[in-house]
PDB file of C-alpha atoms in Angstrom:
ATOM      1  CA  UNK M  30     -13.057  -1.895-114.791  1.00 92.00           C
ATOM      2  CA  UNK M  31     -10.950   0.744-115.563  1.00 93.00           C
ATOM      3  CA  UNK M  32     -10.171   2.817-118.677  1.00 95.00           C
ATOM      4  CA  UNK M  33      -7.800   5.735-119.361  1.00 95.00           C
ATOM      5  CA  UNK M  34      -9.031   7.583-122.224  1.00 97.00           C
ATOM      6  CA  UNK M  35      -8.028  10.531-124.222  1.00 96.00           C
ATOM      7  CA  UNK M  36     -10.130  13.855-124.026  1.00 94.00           C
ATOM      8  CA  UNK M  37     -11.841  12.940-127.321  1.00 96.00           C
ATOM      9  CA  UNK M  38     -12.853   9.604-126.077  1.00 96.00           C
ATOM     10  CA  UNK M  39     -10.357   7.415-127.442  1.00 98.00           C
ATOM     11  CA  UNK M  40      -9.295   4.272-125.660  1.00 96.00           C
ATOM     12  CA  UNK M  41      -5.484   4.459-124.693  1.00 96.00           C
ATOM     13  CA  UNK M  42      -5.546   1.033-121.873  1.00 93.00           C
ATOM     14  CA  UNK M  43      -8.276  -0.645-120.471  1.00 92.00           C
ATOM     15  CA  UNK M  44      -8.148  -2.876-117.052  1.00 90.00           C
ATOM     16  CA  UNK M  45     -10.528  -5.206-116.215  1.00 88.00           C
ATOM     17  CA  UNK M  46     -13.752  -7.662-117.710  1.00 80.00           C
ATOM     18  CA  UNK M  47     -17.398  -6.243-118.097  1.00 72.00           C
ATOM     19  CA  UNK M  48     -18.897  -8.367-121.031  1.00 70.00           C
ATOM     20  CA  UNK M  49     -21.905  -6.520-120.990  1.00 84.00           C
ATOM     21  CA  UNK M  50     -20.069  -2.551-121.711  1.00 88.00           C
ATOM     22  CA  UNK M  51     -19.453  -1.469-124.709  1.00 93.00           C
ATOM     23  CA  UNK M  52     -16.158   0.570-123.348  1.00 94.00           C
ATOM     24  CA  UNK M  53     -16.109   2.423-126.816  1.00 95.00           C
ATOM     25  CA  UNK M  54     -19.680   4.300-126.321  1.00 96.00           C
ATOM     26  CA  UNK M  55     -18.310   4.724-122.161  1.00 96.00           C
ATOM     27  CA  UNK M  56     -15.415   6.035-123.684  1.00 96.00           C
ATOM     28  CA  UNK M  57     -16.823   8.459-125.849  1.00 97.00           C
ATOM     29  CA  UNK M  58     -20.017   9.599-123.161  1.00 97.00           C
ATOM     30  CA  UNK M  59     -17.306   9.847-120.718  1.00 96.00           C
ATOM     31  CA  UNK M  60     -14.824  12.143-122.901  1.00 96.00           C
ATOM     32  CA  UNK M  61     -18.452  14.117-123.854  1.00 96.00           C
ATOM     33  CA  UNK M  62     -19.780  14.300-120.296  1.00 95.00           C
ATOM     34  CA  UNK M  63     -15.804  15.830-119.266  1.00 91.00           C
ATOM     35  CA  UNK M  64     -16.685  18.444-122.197  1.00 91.00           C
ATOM     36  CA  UNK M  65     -19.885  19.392-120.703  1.00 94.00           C
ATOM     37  CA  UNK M  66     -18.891  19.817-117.448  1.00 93.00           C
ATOM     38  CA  UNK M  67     -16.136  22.083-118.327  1.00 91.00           C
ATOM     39  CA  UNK M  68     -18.698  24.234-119.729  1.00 94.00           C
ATOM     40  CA  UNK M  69     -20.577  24.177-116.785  1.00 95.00           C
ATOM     41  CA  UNK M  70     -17.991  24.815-114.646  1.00 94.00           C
ATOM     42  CA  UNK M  71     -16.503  27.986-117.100  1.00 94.00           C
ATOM     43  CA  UNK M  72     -19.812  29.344-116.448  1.00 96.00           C
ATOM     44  CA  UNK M  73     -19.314  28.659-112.586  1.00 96.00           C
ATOM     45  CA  UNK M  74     -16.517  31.282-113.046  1.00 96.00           C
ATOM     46  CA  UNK M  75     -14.591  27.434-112.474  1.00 94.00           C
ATOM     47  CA  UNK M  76     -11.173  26.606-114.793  1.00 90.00           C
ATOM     48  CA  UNK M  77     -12.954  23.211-114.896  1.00 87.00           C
ATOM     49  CA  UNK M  78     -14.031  20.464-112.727  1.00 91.00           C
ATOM     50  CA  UNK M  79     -11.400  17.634-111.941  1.00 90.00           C
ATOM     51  CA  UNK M  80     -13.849  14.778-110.613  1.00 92.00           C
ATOM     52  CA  UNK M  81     -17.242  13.313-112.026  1.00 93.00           C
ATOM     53  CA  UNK M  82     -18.936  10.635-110.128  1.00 94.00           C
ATOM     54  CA  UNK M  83     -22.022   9.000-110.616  1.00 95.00           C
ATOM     55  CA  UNK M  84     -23.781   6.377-108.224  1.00 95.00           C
ATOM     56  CA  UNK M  85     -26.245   4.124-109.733  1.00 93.00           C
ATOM     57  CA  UNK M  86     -28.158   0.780-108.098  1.00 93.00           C
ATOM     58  CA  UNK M  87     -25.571  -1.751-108.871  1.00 89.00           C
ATOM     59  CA  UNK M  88     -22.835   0.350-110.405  1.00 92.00           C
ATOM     60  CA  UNK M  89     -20.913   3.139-110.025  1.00 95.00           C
ATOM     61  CA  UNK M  90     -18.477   5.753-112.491  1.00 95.00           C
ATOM     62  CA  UNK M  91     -15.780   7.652-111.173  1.00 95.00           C
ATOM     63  CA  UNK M  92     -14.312   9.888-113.615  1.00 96.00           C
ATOM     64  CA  UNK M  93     -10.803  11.506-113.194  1.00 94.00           C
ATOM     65  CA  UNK M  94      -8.720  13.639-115.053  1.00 93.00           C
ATOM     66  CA  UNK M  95      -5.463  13.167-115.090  1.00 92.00           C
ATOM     67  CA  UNK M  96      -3.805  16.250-116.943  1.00 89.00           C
ATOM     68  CA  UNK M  97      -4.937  18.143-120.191  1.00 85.00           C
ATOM     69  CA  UNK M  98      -5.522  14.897-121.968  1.00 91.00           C
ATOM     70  CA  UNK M  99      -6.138  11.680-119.950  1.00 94.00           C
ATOM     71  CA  UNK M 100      -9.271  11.146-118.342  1.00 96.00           C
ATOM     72  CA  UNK M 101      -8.983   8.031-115.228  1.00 95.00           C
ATOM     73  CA  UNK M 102     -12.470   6.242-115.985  1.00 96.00           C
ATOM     74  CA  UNK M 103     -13.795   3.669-113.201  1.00 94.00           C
ATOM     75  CA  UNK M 104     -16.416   1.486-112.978  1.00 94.00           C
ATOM     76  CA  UNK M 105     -17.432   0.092-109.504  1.00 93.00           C
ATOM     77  CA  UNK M 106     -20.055  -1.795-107.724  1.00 91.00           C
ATOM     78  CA  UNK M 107     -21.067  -0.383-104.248  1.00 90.00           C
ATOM     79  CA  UNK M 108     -18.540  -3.319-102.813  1.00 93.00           C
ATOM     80  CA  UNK M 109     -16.001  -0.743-102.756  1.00 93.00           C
ATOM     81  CA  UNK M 110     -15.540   2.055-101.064  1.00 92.00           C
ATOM     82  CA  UNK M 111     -16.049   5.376-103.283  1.00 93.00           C
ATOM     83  CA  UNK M 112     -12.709   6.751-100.883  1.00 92.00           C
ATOM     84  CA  UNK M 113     -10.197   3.678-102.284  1.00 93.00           C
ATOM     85  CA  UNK M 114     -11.319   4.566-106.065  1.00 93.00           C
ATOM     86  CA  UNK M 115     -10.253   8.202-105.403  1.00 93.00           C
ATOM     87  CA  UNK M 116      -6.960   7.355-103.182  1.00 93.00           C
ATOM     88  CA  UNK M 117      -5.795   4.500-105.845  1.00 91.00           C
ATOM     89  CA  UNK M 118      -7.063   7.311-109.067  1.00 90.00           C
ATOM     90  CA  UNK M 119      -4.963   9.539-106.788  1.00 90.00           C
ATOM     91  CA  UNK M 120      -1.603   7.339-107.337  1.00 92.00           C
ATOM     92  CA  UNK M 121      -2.475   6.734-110.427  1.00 90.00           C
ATOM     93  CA  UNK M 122      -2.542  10.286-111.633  1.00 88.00           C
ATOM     94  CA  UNK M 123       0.884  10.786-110.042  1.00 90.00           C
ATOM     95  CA  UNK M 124       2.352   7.929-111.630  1.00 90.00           C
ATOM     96  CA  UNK M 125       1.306   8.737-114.431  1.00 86.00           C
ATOM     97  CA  UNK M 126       2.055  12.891-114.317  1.00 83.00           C
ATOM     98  CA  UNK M 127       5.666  11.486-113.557  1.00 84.00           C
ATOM     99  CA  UNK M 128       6.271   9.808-116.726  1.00 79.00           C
TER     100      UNK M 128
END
């Protein structure tokens, strides 16, 4: 599943079925845990951090941003390699920096 969302959480396109996701709350925690970070990494002495992942049991979250605004939000079991999500997020970002 995929998501692009807007740096307040907003939903701009989602990709992909996971019945059991409410992609509004991963939306929102995902826009909030971007927010956090930043602050983490401004302490750091950081401008911010570009790349969030988490790895769970079953699941996995890759988090991308891809300017100012758009956040890249993936969901992933551990079928697929964590170096495709980044490559394809990767494209994606420069697709999408081109329009």
């Amino acid at each position: 599943m995929a998501l692009l969302i807007d740096e307040a959480g907003n939903i701009l396109v989602s990709s992909g079925k996971n019945a059991d996701v409410d992609v509004t709350s991963l939306a929102a925690l995902a826009a909030a845990n971007f927010g956090a970070t930043n602050q983490i990494a401004r302490i750091l002495g950081e401008d911010d951090f570009s790349i969030l992942y988490h790895k769970g049991k079953k699941d996995n979250i890759h988090l991308s941003k891809i300017n100012d605004d758009i956040i890249l939000v993936t969901v992933f079991t551990d079928e697929v390699p964590l170096g495709l999500v980044r490559l394809k997020a990767n494209q994606l970002a420069k697709q999408i920096q081109e329009l």
